[in-house]
Short mmCIF file of C-alpha atoms and ligand atoms in Angstrom, two decimals:
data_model
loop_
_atom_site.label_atom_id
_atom_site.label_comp_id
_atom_site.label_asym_id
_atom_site.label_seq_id
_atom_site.Cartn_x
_atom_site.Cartn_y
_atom_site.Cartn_z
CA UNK C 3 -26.23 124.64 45.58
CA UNK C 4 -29.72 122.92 46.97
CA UNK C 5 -29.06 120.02 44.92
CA UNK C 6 -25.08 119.17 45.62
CA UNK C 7 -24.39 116.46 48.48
CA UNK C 8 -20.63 116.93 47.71
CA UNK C 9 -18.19 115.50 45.82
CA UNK C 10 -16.36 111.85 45.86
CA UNK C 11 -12.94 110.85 44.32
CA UNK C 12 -12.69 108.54 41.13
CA UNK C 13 -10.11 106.95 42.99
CA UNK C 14 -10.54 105.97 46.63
CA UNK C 15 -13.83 107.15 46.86
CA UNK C 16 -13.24 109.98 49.99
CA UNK C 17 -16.05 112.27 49.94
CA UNK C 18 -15.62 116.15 50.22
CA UNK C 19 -17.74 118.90 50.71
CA UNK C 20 -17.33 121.34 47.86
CA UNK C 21 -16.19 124.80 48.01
CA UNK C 22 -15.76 126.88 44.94
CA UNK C 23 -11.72 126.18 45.15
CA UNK C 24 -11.98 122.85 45.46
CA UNK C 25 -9.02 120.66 43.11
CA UNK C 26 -8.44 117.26 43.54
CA UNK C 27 -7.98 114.53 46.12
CA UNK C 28 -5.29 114.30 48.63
CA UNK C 29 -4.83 110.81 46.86
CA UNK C 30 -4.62 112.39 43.33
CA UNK C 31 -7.81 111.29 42.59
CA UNK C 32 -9.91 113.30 40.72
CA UNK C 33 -13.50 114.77 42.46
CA UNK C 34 -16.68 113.40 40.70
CA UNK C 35 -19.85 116.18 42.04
CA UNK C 36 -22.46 114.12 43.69
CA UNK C 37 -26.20 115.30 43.58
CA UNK C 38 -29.42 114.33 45.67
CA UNK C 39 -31.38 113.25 42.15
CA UNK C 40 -34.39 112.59 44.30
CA UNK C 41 -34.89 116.05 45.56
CA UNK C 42 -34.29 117.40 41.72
CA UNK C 43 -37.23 114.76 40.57
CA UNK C 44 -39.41 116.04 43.00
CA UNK C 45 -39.17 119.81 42.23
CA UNK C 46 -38.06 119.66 38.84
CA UNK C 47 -39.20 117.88 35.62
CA UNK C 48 -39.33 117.72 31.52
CA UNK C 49 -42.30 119.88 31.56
CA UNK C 50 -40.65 123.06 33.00
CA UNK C 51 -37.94 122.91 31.00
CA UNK C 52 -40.16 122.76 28.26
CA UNK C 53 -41.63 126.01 29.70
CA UNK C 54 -37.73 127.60 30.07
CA UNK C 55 -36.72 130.28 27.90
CA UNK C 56 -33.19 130.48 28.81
CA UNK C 57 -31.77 128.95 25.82
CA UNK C 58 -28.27 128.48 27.03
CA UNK C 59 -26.70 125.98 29.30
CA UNK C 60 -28.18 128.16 32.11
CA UNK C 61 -31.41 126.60 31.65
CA UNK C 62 -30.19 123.12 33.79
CA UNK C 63 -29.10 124.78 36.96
CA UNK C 64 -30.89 122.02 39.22
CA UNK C 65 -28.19 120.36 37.52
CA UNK C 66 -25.58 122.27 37.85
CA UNK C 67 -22.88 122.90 40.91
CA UNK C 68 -23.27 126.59 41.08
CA UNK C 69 -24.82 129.47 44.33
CA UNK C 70 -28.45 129.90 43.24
CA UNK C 71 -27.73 133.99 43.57
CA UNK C 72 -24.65 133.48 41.17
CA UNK C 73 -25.61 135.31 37.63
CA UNK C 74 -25.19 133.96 34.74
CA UNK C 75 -22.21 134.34 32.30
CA UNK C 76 -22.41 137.10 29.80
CA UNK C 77 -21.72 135.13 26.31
CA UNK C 78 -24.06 132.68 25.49
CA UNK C 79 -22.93 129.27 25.88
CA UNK C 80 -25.30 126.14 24.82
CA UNK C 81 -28.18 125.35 23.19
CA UNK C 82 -26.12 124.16 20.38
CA UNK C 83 -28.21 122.95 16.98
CA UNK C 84 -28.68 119.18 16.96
CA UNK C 85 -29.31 118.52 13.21
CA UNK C 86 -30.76 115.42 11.74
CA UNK C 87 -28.43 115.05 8.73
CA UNK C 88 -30.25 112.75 6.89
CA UNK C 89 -27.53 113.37 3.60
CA UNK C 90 -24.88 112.35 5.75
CA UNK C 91 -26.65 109.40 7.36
CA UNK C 92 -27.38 108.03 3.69
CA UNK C 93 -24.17 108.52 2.48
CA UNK C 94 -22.42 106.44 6.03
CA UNK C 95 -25.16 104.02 5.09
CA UNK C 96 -26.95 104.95 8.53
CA UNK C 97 -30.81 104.71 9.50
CA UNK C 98 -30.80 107.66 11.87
CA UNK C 99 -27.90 110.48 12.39
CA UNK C 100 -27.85 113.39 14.40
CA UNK C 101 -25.36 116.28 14.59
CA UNK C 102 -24.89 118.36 17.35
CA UNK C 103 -22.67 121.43 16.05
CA UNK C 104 -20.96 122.50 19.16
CA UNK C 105 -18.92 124.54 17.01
CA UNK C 106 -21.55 127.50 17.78
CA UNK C 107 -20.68 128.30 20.67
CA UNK C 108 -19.44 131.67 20.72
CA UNK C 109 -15.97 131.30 20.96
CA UNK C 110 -16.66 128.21 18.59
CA UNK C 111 -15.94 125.12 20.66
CA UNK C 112 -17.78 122.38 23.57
CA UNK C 113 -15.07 123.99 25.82
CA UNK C 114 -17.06 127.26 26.35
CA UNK C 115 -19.28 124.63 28.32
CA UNK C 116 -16.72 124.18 30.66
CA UNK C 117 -14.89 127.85 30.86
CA UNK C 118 -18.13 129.35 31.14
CA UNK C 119 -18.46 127.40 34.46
CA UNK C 120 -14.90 128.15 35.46
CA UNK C 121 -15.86 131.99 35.23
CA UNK C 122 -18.93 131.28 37.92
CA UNK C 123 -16.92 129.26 40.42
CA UNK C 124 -14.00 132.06 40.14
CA UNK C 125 -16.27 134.69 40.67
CA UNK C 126 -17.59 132.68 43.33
CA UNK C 127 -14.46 131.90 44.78
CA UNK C 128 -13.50 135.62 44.50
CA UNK C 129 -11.08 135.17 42.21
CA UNK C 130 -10.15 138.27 39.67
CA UNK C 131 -7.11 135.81 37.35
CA UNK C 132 -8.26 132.80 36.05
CA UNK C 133 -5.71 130.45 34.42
CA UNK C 134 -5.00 127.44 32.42
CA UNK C 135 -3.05 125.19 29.81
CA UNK C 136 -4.76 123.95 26.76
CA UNK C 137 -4.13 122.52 23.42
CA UNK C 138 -6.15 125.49 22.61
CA UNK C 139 -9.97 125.74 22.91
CA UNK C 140 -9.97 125.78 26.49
CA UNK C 141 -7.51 128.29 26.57
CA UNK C 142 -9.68 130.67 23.67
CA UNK C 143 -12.97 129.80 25.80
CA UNK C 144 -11.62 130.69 28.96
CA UNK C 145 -9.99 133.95 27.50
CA UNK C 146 -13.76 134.93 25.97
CA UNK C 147 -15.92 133.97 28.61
CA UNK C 148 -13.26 135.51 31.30
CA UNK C 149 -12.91 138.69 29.07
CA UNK C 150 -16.66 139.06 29.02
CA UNK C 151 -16.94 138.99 32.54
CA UNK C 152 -13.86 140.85 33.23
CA UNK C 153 -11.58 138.69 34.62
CA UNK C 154 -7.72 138.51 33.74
CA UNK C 155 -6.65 135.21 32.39
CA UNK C 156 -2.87 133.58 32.09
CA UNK C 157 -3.31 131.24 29.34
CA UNK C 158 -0.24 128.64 28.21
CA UNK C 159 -0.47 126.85 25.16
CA UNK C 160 1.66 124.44 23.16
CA UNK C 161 3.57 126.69 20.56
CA UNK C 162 2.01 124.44 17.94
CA UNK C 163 -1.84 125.65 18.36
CA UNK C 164 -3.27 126.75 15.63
CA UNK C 165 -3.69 130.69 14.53
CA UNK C 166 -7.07 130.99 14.59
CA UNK C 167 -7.16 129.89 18.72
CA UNK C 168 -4.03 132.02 19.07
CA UNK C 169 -5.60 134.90 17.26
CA UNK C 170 -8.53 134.21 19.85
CA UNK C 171 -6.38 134.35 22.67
CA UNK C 172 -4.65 137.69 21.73
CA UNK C 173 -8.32 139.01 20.89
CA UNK C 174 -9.87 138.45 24.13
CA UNK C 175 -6.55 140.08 25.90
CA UNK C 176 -5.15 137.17 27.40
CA UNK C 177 -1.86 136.71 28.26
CA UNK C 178 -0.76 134.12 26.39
CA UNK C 179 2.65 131.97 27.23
CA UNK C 180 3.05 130.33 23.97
CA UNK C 181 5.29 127.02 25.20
CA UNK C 182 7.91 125.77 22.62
CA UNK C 183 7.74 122.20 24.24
CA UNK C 184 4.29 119.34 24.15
CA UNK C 185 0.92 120.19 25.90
CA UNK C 186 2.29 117.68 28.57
CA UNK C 187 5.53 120.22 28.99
CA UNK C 188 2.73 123.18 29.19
CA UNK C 189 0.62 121.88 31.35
CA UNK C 190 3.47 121.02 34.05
CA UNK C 191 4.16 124.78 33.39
CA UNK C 192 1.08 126.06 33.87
CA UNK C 193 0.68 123.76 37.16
CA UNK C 194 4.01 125.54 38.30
CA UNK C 195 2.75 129.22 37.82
CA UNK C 196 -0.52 128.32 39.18
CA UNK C 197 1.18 127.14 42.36
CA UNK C 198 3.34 129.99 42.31
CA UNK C 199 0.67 132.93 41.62
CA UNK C 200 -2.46 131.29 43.03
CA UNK C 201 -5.06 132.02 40.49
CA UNK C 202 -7.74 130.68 40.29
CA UNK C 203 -7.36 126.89 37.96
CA UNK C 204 -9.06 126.24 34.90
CA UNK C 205 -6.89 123.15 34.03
CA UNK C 206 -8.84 120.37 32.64
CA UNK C 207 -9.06 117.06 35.19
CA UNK C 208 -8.09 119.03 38.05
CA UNK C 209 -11.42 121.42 38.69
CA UNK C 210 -14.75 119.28 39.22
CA UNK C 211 -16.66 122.04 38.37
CA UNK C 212 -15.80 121.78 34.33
CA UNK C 213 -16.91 118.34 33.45
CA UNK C 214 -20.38 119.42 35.17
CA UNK C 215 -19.91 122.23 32.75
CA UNK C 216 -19.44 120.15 29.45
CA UNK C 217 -22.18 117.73 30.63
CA UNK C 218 -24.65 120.37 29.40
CA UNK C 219 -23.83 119.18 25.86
CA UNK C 220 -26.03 115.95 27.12
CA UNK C 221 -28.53 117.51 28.69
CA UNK C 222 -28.89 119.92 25.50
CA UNK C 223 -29.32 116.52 23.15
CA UNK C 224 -31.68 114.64 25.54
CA UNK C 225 -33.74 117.87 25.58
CA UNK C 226 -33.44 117.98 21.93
CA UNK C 227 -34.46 114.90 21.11
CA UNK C 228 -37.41 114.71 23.19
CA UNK C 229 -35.83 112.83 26.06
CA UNK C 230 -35.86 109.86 23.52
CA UNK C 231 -32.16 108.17 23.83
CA UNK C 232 -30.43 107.28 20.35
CA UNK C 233 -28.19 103.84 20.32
CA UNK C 234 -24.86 105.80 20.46
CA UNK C 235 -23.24 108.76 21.09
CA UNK C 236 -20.06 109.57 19.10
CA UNK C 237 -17.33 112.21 20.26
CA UNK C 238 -13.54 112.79 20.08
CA UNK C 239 -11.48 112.23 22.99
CA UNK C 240 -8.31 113.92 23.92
CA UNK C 241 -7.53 114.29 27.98
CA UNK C 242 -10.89 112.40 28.09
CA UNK C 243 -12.94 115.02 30.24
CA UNK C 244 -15.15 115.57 27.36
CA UNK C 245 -16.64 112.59 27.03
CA UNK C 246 -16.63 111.76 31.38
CA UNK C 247 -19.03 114.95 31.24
CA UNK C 248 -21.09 113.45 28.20
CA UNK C 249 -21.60 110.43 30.53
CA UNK C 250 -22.24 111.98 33.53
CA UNK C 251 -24.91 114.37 31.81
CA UNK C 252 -26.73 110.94 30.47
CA UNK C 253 -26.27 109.19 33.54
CA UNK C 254 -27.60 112.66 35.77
CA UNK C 255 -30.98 112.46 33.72
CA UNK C 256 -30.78 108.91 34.39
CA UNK C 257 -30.80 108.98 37.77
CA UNK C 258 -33.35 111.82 38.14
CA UNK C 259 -35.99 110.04 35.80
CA UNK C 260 -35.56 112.38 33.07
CA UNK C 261 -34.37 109.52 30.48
CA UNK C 262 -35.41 105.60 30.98
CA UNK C 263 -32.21 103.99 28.86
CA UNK C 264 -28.52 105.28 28.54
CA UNK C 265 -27.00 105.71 25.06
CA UNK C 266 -23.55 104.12 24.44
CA UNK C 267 -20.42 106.03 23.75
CA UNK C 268 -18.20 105.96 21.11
CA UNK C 269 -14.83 107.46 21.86
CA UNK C 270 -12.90 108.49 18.96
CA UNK C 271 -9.16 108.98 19.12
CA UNK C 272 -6.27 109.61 16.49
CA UNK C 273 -4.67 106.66 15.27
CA UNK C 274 -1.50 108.82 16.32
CA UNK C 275 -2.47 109.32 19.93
CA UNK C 276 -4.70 107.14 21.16
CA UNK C 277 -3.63 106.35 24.77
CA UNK C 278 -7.19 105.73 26.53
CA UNK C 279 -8.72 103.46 23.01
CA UNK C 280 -5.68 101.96 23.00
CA UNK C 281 -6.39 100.36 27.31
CA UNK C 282 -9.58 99.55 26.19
CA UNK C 283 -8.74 97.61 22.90
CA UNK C 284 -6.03 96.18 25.43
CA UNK C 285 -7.66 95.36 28.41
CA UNK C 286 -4.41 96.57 29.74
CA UNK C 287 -3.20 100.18 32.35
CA UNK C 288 -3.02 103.34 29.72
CA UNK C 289 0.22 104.32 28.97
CA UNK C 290 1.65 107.67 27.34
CA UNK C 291 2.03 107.70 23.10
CA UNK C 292 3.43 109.83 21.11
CA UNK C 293 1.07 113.09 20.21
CA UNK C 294 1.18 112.34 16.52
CA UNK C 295 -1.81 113.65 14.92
CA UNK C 296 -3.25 116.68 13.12
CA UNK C 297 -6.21 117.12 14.97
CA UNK C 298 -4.34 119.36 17.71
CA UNK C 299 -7.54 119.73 20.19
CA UNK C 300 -7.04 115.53 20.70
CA UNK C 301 -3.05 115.54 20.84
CA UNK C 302 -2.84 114.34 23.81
CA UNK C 303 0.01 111.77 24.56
CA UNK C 304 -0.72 112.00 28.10
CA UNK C 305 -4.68 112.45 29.37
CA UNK C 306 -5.21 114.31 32.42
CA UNK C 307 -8.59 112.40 33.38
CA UNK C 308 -7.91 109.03 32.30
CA UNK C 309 -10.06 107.26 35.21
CA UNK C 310 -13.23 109.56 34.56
CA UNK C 311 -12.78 108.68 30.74
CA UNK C 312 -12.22 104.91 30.77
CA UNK C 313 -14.83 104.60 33.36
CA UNK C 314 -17.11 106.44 31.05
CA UNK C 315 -16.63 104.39 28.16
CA UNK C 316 -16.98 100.90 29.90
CA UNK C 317 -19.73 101.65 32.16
CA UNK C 318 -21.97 102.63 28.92
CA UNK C 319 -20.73 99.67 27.01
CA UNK C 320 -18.71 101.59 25.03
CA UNK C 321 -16.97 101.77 21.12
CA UNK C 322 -13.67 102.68 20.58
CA UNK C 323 -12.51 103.40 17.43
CA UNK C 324 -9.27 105.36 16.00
CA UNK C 325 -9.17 107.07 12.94
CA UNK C 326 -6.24 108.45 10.84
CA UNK C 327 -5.68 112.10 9.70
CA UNK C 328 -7.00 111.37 5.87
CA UNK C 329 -9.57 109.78 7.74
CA UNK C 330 -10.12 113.26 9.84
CA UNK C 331 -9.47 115.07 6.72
CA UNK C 332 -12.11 113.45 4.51
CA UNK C 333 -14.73 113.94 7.58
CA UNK C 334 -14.36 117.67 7.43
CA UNK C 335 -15.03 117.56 3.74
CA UNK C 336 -18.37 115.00 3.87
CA UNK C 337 -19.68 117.27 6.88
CA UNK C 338 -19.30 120.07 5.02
CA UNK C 339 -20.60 118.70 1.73
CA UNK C 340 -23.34 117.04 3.38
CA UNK C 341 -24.51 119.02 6.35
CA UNK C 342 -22.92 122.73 6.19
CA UNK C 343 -21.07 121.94 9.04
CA UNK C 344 -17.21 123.16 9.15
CA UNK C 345 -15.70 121.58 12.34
CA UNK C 346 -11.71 121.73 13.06
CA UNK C 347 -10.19 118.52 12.77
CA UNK C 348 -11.00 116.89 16.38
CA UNK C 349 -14.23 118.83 15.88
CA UNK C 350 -15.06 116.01 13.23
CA UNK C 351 -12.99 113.06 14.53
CA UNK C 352 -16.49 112.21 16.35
CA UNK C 353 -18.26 111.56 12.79
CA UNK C 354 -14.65 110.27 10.97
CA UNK C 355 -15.15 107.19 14.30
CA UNK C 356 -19.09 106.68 13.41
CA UNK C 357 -18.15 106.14 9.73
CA UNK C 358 -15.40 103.88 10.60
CA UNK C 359 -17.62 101.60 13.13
CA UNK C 360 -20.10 101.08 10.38
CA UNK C 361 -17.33 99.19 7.95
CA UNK C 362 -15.61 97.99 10.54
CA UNK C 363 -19.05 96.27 11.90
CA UNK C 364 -18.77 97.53 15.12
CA UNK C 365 -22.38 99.30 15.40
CA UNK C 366 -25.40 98.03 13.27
CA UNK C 367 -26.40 100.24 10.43
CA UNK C 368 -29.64 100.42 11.92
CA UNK C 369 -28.70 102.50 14.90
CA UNK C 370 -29.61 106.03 16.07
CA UNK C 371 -26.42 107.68 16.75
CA UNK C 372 -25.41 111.61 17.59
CA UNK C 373 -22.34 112.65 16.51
CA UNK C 374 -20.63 115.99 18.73
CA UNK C 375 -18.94 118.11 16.37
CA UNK C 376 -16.81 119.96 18.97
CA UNK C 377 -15.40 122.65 17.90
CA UNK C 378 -15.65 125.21 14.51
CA UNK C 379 -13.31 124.55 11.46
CA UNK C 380 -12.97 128.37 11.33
CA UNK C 381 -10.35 128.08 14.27
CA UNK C 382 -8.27 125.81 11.89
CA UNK C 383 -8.02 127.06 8.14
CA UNK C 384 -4.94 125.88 7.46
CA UNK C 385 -6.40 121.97 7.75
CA UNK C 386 -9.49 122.92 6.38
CA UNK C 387 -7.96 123.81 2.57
CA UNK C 388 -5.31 120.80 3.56
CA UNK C 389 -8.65 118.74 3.41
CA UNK C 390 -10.61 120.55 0.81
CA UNK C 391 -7.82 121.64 -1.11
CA UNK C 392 -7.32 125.33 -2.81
CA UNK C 393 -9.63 126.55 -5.13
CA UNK C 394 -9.07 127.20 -9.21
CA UNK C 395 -7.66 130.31 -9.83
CA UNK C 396 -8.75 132.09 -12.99
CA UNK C 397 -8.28 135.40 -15.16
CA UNK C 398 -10.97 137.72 -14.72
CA UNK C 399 -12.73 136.66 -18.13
CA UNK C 400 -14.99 134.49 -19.61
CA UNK C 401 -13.09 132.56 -21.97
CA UNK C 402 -10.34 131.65 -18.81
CA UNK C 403 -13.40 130.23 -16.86
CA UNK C 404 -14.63 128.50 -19.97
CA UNK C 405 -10.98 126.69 -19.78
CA UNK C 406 -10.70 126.01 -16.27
CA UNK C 407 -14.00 124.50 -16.43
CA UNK C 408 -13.18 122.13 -19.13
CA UNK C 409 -9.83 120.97 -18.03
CA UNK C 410 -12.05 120.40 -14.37
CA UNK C 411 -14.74 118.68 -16.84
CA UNK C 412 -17.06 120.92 -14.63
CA UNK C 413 -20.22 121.34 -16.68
CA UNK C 414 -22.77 123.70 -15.14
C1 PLP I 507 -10.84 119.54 24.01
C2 PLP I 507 -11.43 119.04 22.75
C3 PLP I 507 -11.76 117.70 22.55
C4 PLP I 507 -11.49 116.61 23.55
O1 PLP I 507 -11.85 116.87 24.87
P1 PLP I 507 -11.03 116.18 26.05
O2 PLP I 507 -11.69 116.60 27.27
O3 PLP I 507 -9.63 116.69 25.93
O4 PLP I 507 -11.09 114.71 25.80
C5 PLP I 507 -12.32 117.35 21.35
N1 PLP I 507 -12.56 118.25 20.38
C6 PLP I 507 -12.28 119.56 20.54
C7 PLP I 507 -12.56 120.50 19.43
C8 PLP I 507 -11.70 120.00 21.72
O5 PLP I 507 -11.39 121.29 21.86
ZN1 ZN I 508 -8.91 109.91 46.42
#
């Protein structure tokens, strides 16, 4: 790890030194990894990236927290499409939109970022279980990118996950602990079993090595974009450790002379749940809310990196916006119409906030904004035909489709 000085706390600022096991402060804090972005601008730039042809999230390791002689992870993870949905961005009423479908990575989700990471710091830490709670992507990452590199996982999930993440889970052999309680009543479970068992702990907030892992997703859309910053960044938020890695990726390349401006961020919660929006719109301490939303992935009453995320948001002069479920709902249809792109419900909560902030007034029309899609609507059928709806269903001849058609007033 040539590049890593350490690691420093959120909280009270103690500085560690970082070994692959490392968790969280003695204070509670959580560990933020430091790097010496002087020796990575002299030995590394733009141009040999450019000249890389490991297209996965592999390809930033100067970046990265990881042993130089640690080996990749078998799936590839990254180098996500960024699209420039030009439909969609004349239909918000928006110069300049970009979509960065996260939902391609291959177990469908941003989180594969993070697990994939997890995997090298087990292996490193010589670890052969790997475990963690989830709302569910983290848990169906971890359990594919473990699986491929043949770890064991332990994976607890609220019992209300979705089937498709479940389906994952079971799939990649995990052992799943479905929890008939919240995704705060797993994760205290998890924490429990963790302690108990001591494998090795994928939980989100609590390992510094995964928001180092998502922050790829940044590096990926500088890269992409030809290290030219757009105006704002928009993503879901959820325990907030998402969008701390989105900022740290920007603010890495910052500080290494890879990018001369910083985009802002704009977090998008559920109207339902949105605990860390809600202390910004306030000015005030977060507090818990109730996890009342159907975008599962961002039902999340009580965040586990709260600090990281708030931070995030108000050092890059931040949005916040919340959006509600038919909000959600009618994102996943105008991606799809518009760009191709099926994301799960908090997959498109990113693009429901950047179409809100327009009418609301809260970013100019003119801007240049990227919009994370984080995670595949394939995972999530059930809300997908909830938002599409189901399709006509016809006898098998002509003069039944001639009828269906005309009570639709479809006219090819
Ligand atoms: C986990 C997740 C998020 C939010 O990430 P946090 O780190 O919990 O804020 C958003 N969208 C999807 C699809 C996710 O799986
Ligand atoms: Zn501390």
């Amino acid at each position: 790890m040539k590049y890593v000085l350490g690691a420093k706390c959120v909280k009270c600022g103690r500085e560690y030194t970082l070994t692959p096991n490392t968790t969280t402060c003695s204070c509670g804090g959580i560990l933020d990894v430091q790097y010496d972005y002087a020796a990575i601008r002299r030995d590394f730039s733009p141009a040999d990236l450019g000249r890389s042809r490991d297209w996965s999230m592999w390809r930033y390791r100067p970046f990265l927290p990881v042993e130089e002689t640690s080996a990749p992870t078998p799936l590839r993870v990254g180098w996500s499409p960024l699209y420039k949905a030009d439909r969609l961005a004349k239909e918000l009423g928006l110069k300049t939109l970009y979509v960065k479908d996260d939902g391609q990575n291959p177990t469908a989700s941003l989180k594969d970022r993070a697990s994939a990471m997890a995997v090298v710091k087990a292996r490193e830490a010589g670890a052969d279980t790997i475990a963690c709670s989830s709302t569910g992507n983290a848990a169906s990452s971890l359990a594919g990118n473990a699986a491929a590199a043949g770890f064991q996982t332990y994976i607890f999930v609220p019992a209300r996950a979705p089937k498709g993440k479940v389906a994952q889970l079971r799939i990649f052999g995990a052992t799943v602990i479905s929890v008939d309680g919240s995704y705060e009543d797993t994760f205290e479970l998890s924490k429990a079993a963790i302690e108990k068992w001591g494998w090795y702990n994928r939980n989100a907030a609590i390992n510094p090595y995964l928001s180092e892992g998502k922050k790829t997703v940044s590096l990926e859309i500088a890269e992409q974009l030809g290290w030219q910053m757009p105006d704002y960044v928009a993503l879901s938020v959820g325990d907030g450790c998402t969008i701390a890695g989105v900022w740290k990726g920007f603010q890495d390349l910052y500080a290494a002379g890879f990018i001369d401006r910083l985009p802002r961020l704009i977090s998008v919660q559920a109207e339902g749940c949105c605990p860390l929006n809600r202390a910004i719109q306030t000015g005030r301490p977060w507090t818990p809310m109730e996890e009342n939303t159907l975008a599962d992935s961002i039902a999340v009453g009580v965040p586990r990196n709260p600090d990281k995320a708030l931070n995030a948001i108000r050092s890059s002069n931040g949005v916040v916006v919340n959006v509600s479920d038919e909000e959600i709902l009618a994102a996943m249809r105008l991606l799809g119409r518009t760009q191709g792109v099926f994301g799960e419900p908090a997959g498109v909560t990113g693009t429901a906030g950047v179409k809100k902030a327009l009418e609301l007034g809260l970013i100019s029309p003119d801007s240049t904004v990227v919009s994370i899609v984080t995670g595949n609507g394939l995972k999530d059928v059930a809300n997908g035909i909830k938002a599409a709806g189901e399709p006509m269903l016809v006898k098998p001849d002509m003069d039944a489709l001639l009828a269906a058609f005309a009570q639709r007033r479809i006219t090819p």
